[in-house]
Tab-separated table of C-alpha atoms and ligand atoms in Angstrom:
chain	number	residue	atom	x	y	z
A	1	UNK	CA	143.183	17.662	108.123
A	2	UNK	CA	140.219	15.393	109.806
A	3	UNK	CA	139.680	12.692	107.143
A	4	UNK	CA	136.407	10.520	106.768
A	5	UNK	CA	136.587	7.324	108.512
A	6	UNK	CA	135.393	4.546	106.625
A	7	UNK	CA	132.463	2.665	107.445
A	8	UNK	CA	132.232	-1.266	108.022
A	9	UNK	CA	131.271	-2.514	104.547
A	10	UNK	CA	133.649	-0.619	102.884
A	11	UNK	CA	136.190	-2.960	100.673
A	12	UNK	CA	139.460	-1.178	102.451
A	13	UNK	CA	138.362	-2.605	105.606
A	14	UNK	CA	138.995	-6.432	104.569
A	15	UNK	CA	142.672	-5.544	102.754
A	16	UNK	CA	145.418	-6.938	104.041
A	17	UNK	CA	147.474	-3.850	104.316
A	18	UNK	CA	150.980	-3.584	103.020
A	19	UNK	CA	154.088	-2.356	104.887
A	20	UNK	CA	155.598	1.009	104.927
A	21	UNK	CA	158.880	1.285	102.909
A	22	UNK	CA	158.921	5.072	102.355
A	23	UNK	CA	159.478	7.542	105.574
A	24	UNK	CA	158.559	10.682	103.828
A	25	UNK	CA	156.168	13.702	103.408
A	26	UNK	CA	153.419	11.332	102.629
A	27	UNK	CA	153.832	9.249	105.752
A	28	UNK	CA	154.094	12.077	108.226
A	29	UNK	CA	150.792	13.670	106.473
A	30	UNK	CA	149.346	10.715	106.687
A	31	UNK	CA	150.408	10.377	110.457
A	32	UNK	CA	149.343	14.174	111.133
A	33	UNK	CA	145.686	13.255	109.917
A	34	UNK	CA	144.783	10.382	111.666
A	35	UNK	CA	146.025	11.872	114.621
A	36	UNK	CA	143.860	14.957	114.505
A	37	UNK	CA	140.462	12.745	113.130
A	38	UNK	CA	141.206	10.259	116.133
A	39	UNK	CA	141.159	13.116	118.198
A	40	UNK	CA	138.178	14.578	117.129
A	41	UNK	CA	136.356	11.210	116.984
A	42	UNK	CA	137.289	10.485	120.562
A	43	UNK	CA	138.792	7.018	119.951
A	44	UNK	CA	141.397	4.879	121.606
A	45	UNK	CA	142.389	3.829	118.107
A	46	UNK	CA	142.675	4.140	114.930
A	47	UNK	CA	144.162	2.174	111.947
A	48	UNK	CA	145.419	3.776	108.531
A	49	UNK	CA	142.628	1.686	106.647
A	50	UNK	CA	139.910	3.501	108.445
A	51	UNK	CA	140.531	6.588	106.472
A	52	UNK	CA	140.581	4.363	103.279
A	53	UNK	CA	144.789	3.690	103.285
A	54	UNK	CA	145.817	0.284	103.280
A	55	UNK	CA	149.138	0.486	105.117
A	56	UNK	CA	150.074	-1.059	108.136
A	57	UNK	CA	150.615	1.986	110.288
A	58	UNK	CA	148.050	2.391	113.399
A	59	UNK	CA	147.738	5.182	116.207
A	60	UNK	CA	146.573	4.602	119.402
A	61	UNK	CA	145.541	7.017	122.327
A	62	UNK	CA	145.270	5.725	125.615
A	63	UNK	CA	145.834	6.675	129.167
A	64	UNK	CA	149.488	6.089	128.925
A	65	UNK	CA	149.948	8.484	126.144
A	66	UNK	CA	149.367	9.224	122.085
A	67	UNK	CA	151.045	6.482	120.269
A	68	UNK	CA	152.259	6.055	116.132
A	69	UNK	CA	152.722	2.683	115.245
A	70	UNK	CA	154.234	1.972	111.658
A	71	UNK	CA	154.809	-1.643	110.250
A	72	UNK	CA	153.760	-3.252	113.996
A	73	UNK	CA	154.512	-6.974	114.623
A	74	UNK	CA	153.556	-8.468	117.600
A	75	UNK	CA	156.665	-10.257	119.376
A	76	UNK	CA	154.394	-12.126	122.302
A	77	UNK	CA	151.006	-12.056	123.323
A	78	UNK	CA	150.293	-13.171	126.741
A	79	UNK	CA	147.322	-13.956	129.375
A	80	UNK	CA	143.481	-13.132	128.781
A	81	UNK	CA	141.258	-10.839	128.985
A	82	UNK	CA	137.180	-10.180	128.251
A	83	UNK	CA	135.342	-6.839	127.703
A	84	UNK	CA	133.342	-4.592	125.381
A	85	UNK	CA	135.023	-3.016	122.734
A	86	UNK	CA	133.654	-0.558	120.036
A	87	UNK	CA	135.234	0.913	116.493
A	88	UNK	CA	135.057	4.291	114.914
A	89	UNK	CA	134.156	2.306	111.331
A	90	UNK	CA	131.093	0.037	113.299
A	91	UNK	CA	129.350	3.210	114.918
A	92	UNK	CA	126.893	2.568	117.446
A	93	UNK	CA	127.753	-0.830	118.557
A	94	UNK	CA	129.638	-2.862	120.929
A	95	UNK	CA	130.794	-6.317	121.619
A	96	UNK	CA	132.830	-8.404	124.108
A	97	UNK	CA	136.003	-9.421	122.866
A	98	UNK	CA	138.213	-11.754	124.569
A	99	UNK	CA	142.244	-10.789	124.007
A	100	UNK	CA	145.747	-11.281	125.386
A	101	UNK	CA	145.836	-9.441	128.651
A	102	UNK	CA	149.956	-8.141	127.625
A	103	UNK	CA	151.319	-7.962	124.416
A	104	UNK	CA	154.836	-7.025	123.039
A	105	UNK	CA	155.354	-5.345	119.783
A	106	UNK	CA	158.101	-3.826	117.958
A	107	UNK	CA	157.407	-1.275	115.284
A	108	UNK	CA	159.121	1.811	113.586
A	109	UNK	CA	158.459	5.782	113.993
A	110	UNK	CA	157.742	8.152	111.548
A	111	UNK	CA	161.184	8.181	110.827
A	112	UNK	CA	161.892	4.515	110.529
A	113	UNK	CA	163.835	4.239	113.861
A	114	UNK	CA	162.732	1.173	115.463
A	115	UNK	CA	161.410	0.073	118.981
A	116	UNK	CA	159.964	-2.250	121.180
A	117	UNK	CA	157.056	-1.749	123.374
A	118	UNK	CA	154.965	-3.676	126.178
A	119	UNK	CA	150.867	-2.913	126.817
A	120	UNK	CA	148.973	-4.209	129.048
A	121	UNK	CA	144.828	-4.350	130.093
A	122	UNK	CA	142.733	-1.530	128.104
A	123	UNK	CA	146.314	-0.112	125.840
A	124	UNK	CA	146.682	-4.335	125.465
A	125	UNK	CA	143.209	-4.474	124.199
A	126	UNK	CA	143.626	-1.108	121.587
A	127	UNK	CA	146.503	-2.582	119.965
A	128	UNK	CA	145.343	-5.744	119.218
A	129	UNK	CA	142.279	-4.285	117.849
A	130	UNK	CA	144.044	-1.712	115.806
A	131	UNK	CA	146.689	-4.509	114.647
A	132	UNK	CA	143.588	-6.802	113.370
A	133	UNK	CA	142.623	-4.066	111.254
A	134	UNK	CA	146.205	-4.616	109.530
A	135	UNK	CA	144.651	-7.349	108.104
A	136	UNK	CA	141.360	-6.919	107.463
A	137	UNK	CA	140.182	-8.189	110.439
A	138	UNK	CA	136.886	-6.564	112.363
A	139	UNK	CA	135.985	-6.812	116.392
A	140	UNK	CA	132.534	-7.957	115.461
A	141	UNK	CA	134.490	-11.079	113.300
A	142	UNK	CA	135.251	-11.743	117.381
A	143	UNK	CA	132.967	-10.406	119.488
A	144	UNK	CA	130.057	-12.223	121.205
A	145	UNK	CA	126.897	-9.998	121.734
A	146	UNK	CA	127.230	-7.031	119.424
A	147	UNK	CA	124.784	-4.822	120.855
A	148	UNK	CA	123.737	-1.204	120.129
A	149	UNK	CA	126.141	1.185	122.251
A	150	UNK	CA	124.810	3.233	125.111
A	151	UNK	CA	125.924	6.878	123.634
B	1	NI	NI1	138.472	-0.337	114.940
């Protein structure tokens, strides 16, 4: 089902959002939803929050693949990078963000297994942005010159 994402403004946006503790039904809906409505928005990311659910689960889709993130917590966070960065709740804008150029997270699947994982550059970049949103934090709380986007 394609759910509404939430625009900035929006109180769900500024939660901090709490953990999973329940790999069920509910979670894998949940899960199977954002994935089709961040397909169908076009994103590289989007965070459980965004469709007005304040737990810390995030999905990210990037060149190196279509990623589920519950309960992420970043291990490292390494280097620096600068560039424009946009969100599916702040249509029609963009700003330059600076971020760590590699992070490492661990997190769990759908079904609670865990794992570790290293991004880099752009899939860097989307998981910070979508981990910020964990707790309530925005790109344009970041960004210098928010401008209106091109498309
Ligand atoms: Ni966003």
């Amino acid at each position: 089902m394609i759910l509404d994402i939430v625009q900035v403004g929006d109180p769900v946006l500024r939660q901090k959002c709490k953990p999973v503790t329940r790999f069920d039904g509910e979670l894998c809906k949940l899960l199977d939803d954002m994935k089709e409505t961040l397909k169908k928005a076009e994103g590289a990311g989007l965070a459980a929050p965004q469709v007005g659910v304040p737990v810390r689960v995030v999905a990210v889709d990037v060149e190196e693949g279509y990623f589920e993130f519950v309960n992420p917590i970043f291990v490292w966070q390494k280097g620096e990078q600068c560039g424009p960065e946009g969100c599916l709740s702040v249509r029609g804008k963009v700003g330059d963000v600076t971020r760590p150029s590699k992070v490492k997270i661990v997190f769990q699947d759908r079904k609670g297994d865990k794992y570790s994982l290293v991004a880099r550059d752009f899939f860097a970049r989307a998981v910070c942005h979508e981990l910020d949103h964990l707790d309530g934090v925005l790109y344009t709380d970041k960004a210098s010159h928010v401008r209106d986007s091109e498309d």
